[in-house]
Amino acid sequence: MKKYEDEYRHKGLRRKLIASLQKKGISDQRLLEAMNRIPRHFFMDLAFDQIAYEDRAFPIGEGQTISQPYTVAYQTQLLDVKPFDKVLEIGTGSAYQSVVLAELGARVYTIERQKKLFDSNKHFNFLKKYPGIKFFYGDGFEGLPTFAPFDKVLITAAAPLIPPKLVEQLKTGGVMVLPVDENHGQRMMRITKLEDGSLKEERFDAFSFVPMLEGKTNGNENHT
Ligand code: SAH
């Protein structure tokens, strides 16, 4: 069993990390405060305790990663989460991003396609503090039609295209933030669903995510 405490040392490192995010251009104060409340080291193996507050991605098993804090902050800032927003997240992974959304007051529906990652979150006691997060094992390309429509959709893996079913499950006026594959790397995009059903597309910086894959799996796939 992992044993975690949030010590002064962690809190100090976390404040430094948040200050560095601010320097890199993250300006949403509510978001910065939310991230400052969340012990990121809880979401990683104890082996990473010393380096959990570096601004970088870390492996979480099954060939997947917990996203870099800057990337989490960047996507969340673009999503502009309001309290009580109903948010669909694709790619639960470590659940760190889900908790950031919950700290901002969102009602979170998060889907993971890897059974082992989904199962490990069931035993992750810290998540009991967040009854507003609902966890699903499934294929993010399908979304959650039963719970649609959503105010916001956040994809935390690189999508080959804008998933049509997720556009359908977005409210009018709703916003989707996702990294989309391009010829060389991935581009962060923000999609807004307009009154007439058409999409406004905005393009932002380049990023590097693990791929969004079709179907769900029990096995081990490695992507480097
Ligand atoms: N939000 C995560 C980032 C995890 S990395 C965090 O904060 O830690 C991306 C995750 O997306 C991986 O766990 C991967 O298994 C998952 N994923 C990839 N394709 C998916 C799909 N089609 N549906 C659901 N999850 C998917």
Tab-separated table of C-alpha atoms and ligand atoms in Angstrom:
chain	number	residue	atom	x	y	z
A	1	MET	CA	0.000	0.000	0.000
A	2	LYS	CA	1.332	3.446	-0.891
A	3	LYS	CA	1.514	5.884	2.003
A	4	TYR	CA	1.330	9.563	1.229
A	5	GLU	CA	1.541	12.721	3.212
A	6	ASP	CA	1.480	16.281	2.049
A	7	GLU	CA	4.465	17.739	3.896
A	8	TYR	CA	5.783	21.304	4.062
A	9	ARG	CA	8.443	20.267	1.608
A	10	HIS	CA	5.803	19.233	-0.945
A	11	LYS	CA	3.808	22.402	-0.361
A	12	GLY	CA	6.893	24.545	-0.913
A	13	LEU	CA	7.823	22.757	-4.130
A	14	ARG	CA	4.224	23.036	-5.283
A	15	ARG	CA	4.141	26.793	-4.751
A	16	LYS	CA	7.303	27.084	-6.852
A	17	LEU	CA	5.755	24.988	-9.583
A	18	ILE	CA	2.647	27.200	-9.611
A	19	ALA	CA	4.812	30.330	-9.802
A	20	SER	CA	6.642	28.822	-12.781
A	21	LEU	CA	3.325	28.098	-14.542
A	22	GLN	CA	2.382	31.726	-14.041
A	23	LYS	CA	5.691	32.801	-15.607
A	24	LYS	CA	4.986	30.534	-18.577
A	25	GLY	CA	1.744	32.432	-19.218
A	26	ILE	CA	-0.985	30.732	-17.161
A	27	SER	CA	-3.007	33.653	-15.795
A	28	ASP	CA	-6.273	32.132	-14.499
A	29	GLN	CA	-5.965	32.714	-10.722
A	30	ARG	CA	-8.746	30.309	-9.794
A	31	LEU	CA	-6.963	27.586	-11.753
A	32	LEU	CA	-3.554	28.347	-10.224
A	33	GLU	CA	-5.081	28.222	-6.736
A	34	ALA	CA	-6.830	24.937	-7.517
A	35	MET	CA	-3.565	23.376	-8.714
A	36	ASN	CA	-1.812	24.699	-5.619
A	37	ARG	CA	-4.293	22.751	-3.458
A	38	ILE	CA	-3.731	19.396	-5.169
A	39	PRO	CA	-0.870	17.158	-3.982
A	40	ARG	CA	0.383	15.987	-7.377
A	41	HIS	CA	2.765	13.506	-5.744
A	42	PHE	CA	-0.261	11.488	-4.545
A	43	PHE	CA	-0.949	10.639	-8.204
A	44	MET	CA	2.437	9.075	-8.855
A	45	ASP	CA	4.458	6.197	-7.643
A	46	LEU	CA	6.331	6.898	-4.390
A	47	ALA	CA	9.566	6.544	-6.343
A	48	PHE	CA	8.810	9.914	-7.956
A	49	ASP	CA	8.174	11.713	-4.660
A	50	GLN	CA	11.313	13.865	-4.963
A	51	ILE	CA	10.592	15.012	-8.509
A	52	ALA	CA	6.791	15.136	-8.572
A	53	TYR	CA	6.813	18.942	-8.679
A	54	GLU	CA	9.027	19.284	-11.719
A	55	ASP	CA	7.103	20.622	-14.681
A	56	ARG	CA	7.220	17.438	-16.711
A	57	ALA	CA	5.197	14.334	-17.546
A	58	PHE	CA	5.838	11.084	-15.651
A	59	PRO	CA	5.045	7.443	-16.383
A	60	ILE	CA	2.009	6.029	-14.542
A	61	GLY	CA	2.156	2.477	-15.935
A	62	GLU	CA	0.608	0.809	-18.986
A	63	GLY	CA	2.825	2.989	-21.190
A	64	GLN	CA	0.823	6.077	-20.159
A	65	THR	CA	1.756	9.312	-18.466
A	66	ILE	CA	0.457	11.904	-16.047
A	67	SER	CA	0.487	15.059	-18.166
A	68	GLN	CA	2.956	17.859	-17.550
A	69	PRO	CA	1.486	20.465	-15.144
A	70	TYR	CA	1.912	23.193	-17.761
A	71	THR	CA	-0.102	21.118	-20.233
A	72	VAL	CA	-2.853	20.465	-17.662
A	73	ALA	CA	-2.983	24.190	-16.847
A	74	TYR	CA	-2.947	25.184	-20.534
A	75	GLN	CA	-5.817	22.894	-21.500
A	76	THR	CA	-7.854	23.759	-18.413
A	77	GLN	CA	-7.403	27.486	-18.967
A	78	LEU	CA	-8.650	27.132	-22.568
A	79	LEU	CA	-11.650	25.143	-21.331
A	80	ASP	CA	-12.645	28.017	-19.004
A	81	VAL	CA	-14.414	25.817	-16.446
A	82	LYS	CA	-17.270	27.362	-14.458
A	83	PRO	CA	-18.694	25.903	-11.234
A	84	PHE	CA	-21.329	23.215	-12.023
A	85	ASP	CA	-20.165	22.824	-15.630
A	86	LYS	CA	-20.771	19.268	-16.787
A	87	VAL	CA	-17.417	18.199	-18.225
A	88	LEU	CA	-16.577	15.062	-20.199
A	89	GLU	CA	-12.891	14.142	-19.951
A	90	ILE	CA	-11.306	11.576	-22.281
A	91	GLY	CA	-8.250	9.795	-20.831
A	92	THR	CA	-8.528	9.564	-17.034
A	93	GLY	CA	-4.982	8.233	-16.604
A	94	SER	CA	-3.796	9.199	-13.115
A	95	ALA	CA	-7.012	11.228	-12.499
A	96	TYR	CA	-4.934	14.341	-11.759
A	97	GLN	CA	-6.649	16.368	-14.478
A	98	SER	CA	-10.059	15.108	-13.285
A	99	VAL	CA	-9.299	16.422	-9.802
A	100	VAL	CA	-8.216	19.809	-11.210
A	101	LEU	CA	-11.600	20.038	-12.959
A	102	ALA	CA	-13.424	18.977	-9.770
A	103	GLU	CA	-11.530	21.577	-7.705
A	104	LEU	CA	-12.865	24.179	-10.139
A	105	GLY	CA	-16.384	23.038	-9.276
A	106	ALA	CA	-17.082	20.978	-12.391
A	107	ARG	CA	-19.189	17.826	-12.454
A	108	VAL	CA	-16.737	15.466	-14.105
A	109	TYR	CA	-17.408	12.401	-16.277
A	110	THR	CA	-14.098	10.794	-17.150
A	111	ILE	CA	-13.410	7.824	-19.453
A	112	GLU	CA	-10.330	5.570	-19.533
A	113	ARG	CA	-9.804	2.816	-22.122
A	114	GLN	CA	-7.119	0.901	-20.158
A	115	LYS	CA	-8.675	-1.475	-17.654
A	116	LYS	CA	-5.673	-1.471	-15.309
A	117	LEU	CA	-5.602	2.310	-15.024
A	118	PHE	CA	-9.365	2.408	-14.534
A	119	ASP	CA	-9.125	-0.267	-11.809
A	120	SER	CA	-6.239	1.376	-9.975
A	121	ASN	CA	-8.292	4.545	-9.543
A	122	LYS	CA	-10.939	2.468	-7.728
A	123	HIS	CA	-8.377	1.798	-5.002
A	124	PHE	CA	-7.031	5.338	-4.881
A	125	ASN	CA	-8.543	6.580	-1.615
A	126	PHE	CA	-7.762	10.252	-2.135
A	127	LEU	CA	-10.367	10.289	-4.927
A	128	LYS	CA	-13.119	9.585	-2.349
A	129	LYS	CA	-12.844	13.308	-1.505
A	130	TYR	CA	-14.307	14.008	-4.953
A	131	PRO	CA	-17.773	12.462	-5.265
A	132	GLY	CA	-18.364	14.845	-8.187
A	133	ILE	CA	-16.080	12.754	-10.421
A	134	LYS	CA	-17.695	9.757	-12.158
A	135	PHE	CA	-15.295	7.182	-13.603
A	136	PHE	CA	-16.037	5.105	-16.717
A	137	TYR	CA	-14.166	2.300	-18.462
A	138	GLY	CA	-14.725	2.651	-22.186
A	139	ASP	CA	-13.738	4.145	-25.514
A	140	GLY	CA	-13.591	7.923	-25.470
A	141	PHE	CA	-14.429	8.091	-29.191
A	142	GLU	CA	-17.921	6.943	-28.201
A	143	GLY	CA	-18.303	9.460	-25.363
A	144	LEU	CA	-21.176	8.939	-22.912
A	145	PRO	CA	-24.420	9.372	-24.885
A	146	THR	CA	-26.507	8.518	-21.785
A	147	PHE	CA	-25.122	11.496	-19.893
A	148	ALA	CA	-24.971	13.974	-22.793
A	149	PRO	CA	-25.109	16.851	-23.462
A	150	PHE	CA	-21.976	18.311	-21.870
A	151	ASP	CA	-20.980	21.949	-21.359
A	152	LYS	CA	-17.351	21.084	-22.000
A	153	VAL	CA	-15.297	18.231	-23.444
A	154	LEU	CA	-11.589	17.811	-22.688
A	155	ILE	CA	-9.453	15.257	-24.527
A	156	THR	CA	-6.114	14.479	-22.857
A	157	ALA	CA	-4.687	12.222	-25.586
A	158	ALA	CA	-3.773	13.183	-29.156
A	159	ALA	CA	-6.814	12.742	-31.399
A	160	PRO	CA	-6.418	11.793	-35.083
A	161	LEU	CA	-9.431	14.025	-35.834
A	162	ILE	CA	-12.200	15.896	-34.016
A	163	PRO	CA	-14.304	12.951	-32.772
A	164	PRO	CA	-17.768	13.411	-34.360
A	165	LYS	CA	-19.686	11.677	-31.544
A	166	LEU	CA	-18.147	14.011	-28.986
A	167	VAL	CA	-19.222	17.019	-31.060
A	168	GLU	CA	-22.769	15.587	-31.024
A	169	GLN	CA	-22.618	15.283	-27.224
A	170	LEU	CA	-21.603	18.921	-26.793
A	171	LYS	CA	-24.244	21.507	-25.888
A	172	THR	CA	-24.872	24.450	-28.194
A	173	GLY	CA	-22.365	27.045	-27.033
A	174	GLY	CA	-20.270	24.223	-25.571
A	175	VAL	CA	-16.496	24.050	-25.869
A	176	MET	CA	-14.113	21.183	-26.615
A	177	VAL	CA	-10.346	21.377	-26.061
A	178	LEU	CA	-8.152	18.725	-27.667
A	179	PRO	CA	-4.724	18.098	-29.177
A	180	VAL	CA	-5.139	17.061	-32.828
A	181	ASP	CA	-2.533	15.209	-34.917
A	182	GLU	CA	-0.901	17.218	-37.662
A	183	ASN	CA	1.800	16.243	-40.133
A	184	HIS	CA	4.521	17.064	-37.636
A	185	GLY	CA	3.310	16.754	-34.054
A	186	GLN	CA	0.057	17.897	-32.505
A	187	ARG	CA	-1.809	21.164	-32.356
A	188	MET	CA	-3.959	22.257	-29.399
A	189	MET	CA	-7.400	23.202	-30.661
A	190	ARG	CA	-10.517	24.715	-29.152
A	191	ILE	CA	-13.850	23.961	-30.798
A	192	THR	CA	-17.003	25.925	-29.994
A	193	LYS	CA	-20.385	24.581	-31.113
A	194	LEU	CA	-22.376	27.500	-32.523
A	195	GLU	CA	-26.166	28.069	-32.595
A	196	ASP	CA	-26.461	26.882	-36.216
A	197	GLY	CA	-24.589	23.659	-35.353
A	198	SER	CA	-21.406	24.747	-37.133
A	199	LEU	CA	-18.045	24.723	-35.347
A	200	LYS	CA	-15.729	27.590	-34.598
A	201	GLU	CA	-12.156	26.251	-34.600
A	202	GLU	CA	-9.253	27.986	-32.867
A	203	ARG	CA	-5.654	26.798	-33.056
A	204	PHE	CA	-3.057	27.192	-30.318
A	205	ASP	CA	0.437	25.868	-29.515
A	206	ALA	CA	2.038	22.527	-30.415
A	207	PHE	CA	2.123	19.764	-27.759
A	208	SER	CA	3.131	16.156	-27.313
A	209	PHE	CA	0.521	13.711	-25.961
A	210	VAL	CA	0.171	9.920	-26.002
A	211	PRO	CA	-2.206	8.872	-28.805
A	212	MET	CA	-5.979	8.602	-28.440
A	213	LEU	CA	-6.658	4.995	-29.445
A	214	GLU	CA	-9.833	3.244	-30.616
A	215	GLY	CA	-11.576	0.651	-28.444
A	216	LYS	CA	-10.880	-0.325	-24.863
A	217	THR	CA	-8.246	-2.759	-23.665
A	218	ASN	CA	-7.265	-5.143	-20.901
A	219	GLY	CA	-3.755	-5.559	-22.243
A	220	ASN	CA	-0.551	-3.635	-22.144
A	221	GLU	CA	0.256	-1.331	-25.025
A	222	ASN	CA	3.370	0.725	-25.004
A	223	HIS	CA	3.743	4.037	-26.714
A	224	THR	CA	6.892	6.008	-26.368
B	1	SAH	N1	-5.624	13.145	-17.916
B	1	SAH	C1	-4.528	12.249	-17.609
B	1	SAH	C2	-3.568	12.135	-18.772
B	1	SAH	C3	-3.343	10.705	-19.101
B	1	SAH	S1	-2.502	10.354	-20.622
B	1	SAH	C4	-3.832	12.636	-16.319
B	1	SAH	O1	-4.123	13.701	-15.769
B	1	SAH	O2	-3.019	11.863	-15.822
B	1	SAH	C5	-3.876	9.952	-21.681
B	1	SAH	C6	-4.777	8.822	-21.256
B	1	SAH	O3	-5.750	8.662	-22.289
B	1	SAH	C7	-4.108	7.453	-21.115
B	1	SAH	O4	-4.382	6.945	-19.835
B	1	SAH	C8	-4.763	6.604	-22.211
B	1	SAH	O5	-4.922	5.240	-21.853
B	1	SAH	C9	-6.096	7.306	-22.384
B	1	SAH	N2	-6.769	7.099	-23.674
B	1	SAH	C10	-6.225	7.039	-24.921
B	1	SAH	N3	-7.189	6.841	-25.848
B	1	SAH	C11	-8.381	6.792	-25.179
B	1	SAH	C12	-9.743	6.582	-25.564
B	1	SAH	N4	-10.089	6.373	-26.839
B	1	SAH	N5	-10.693	6.588	-24.599
B	1	SAH	C13	-10.364	6.763	-23.292
B	1	SAH	N6	-9.097	6.943	-22.862
B	1	SAH	C14	-8.114	6.960	-23.779
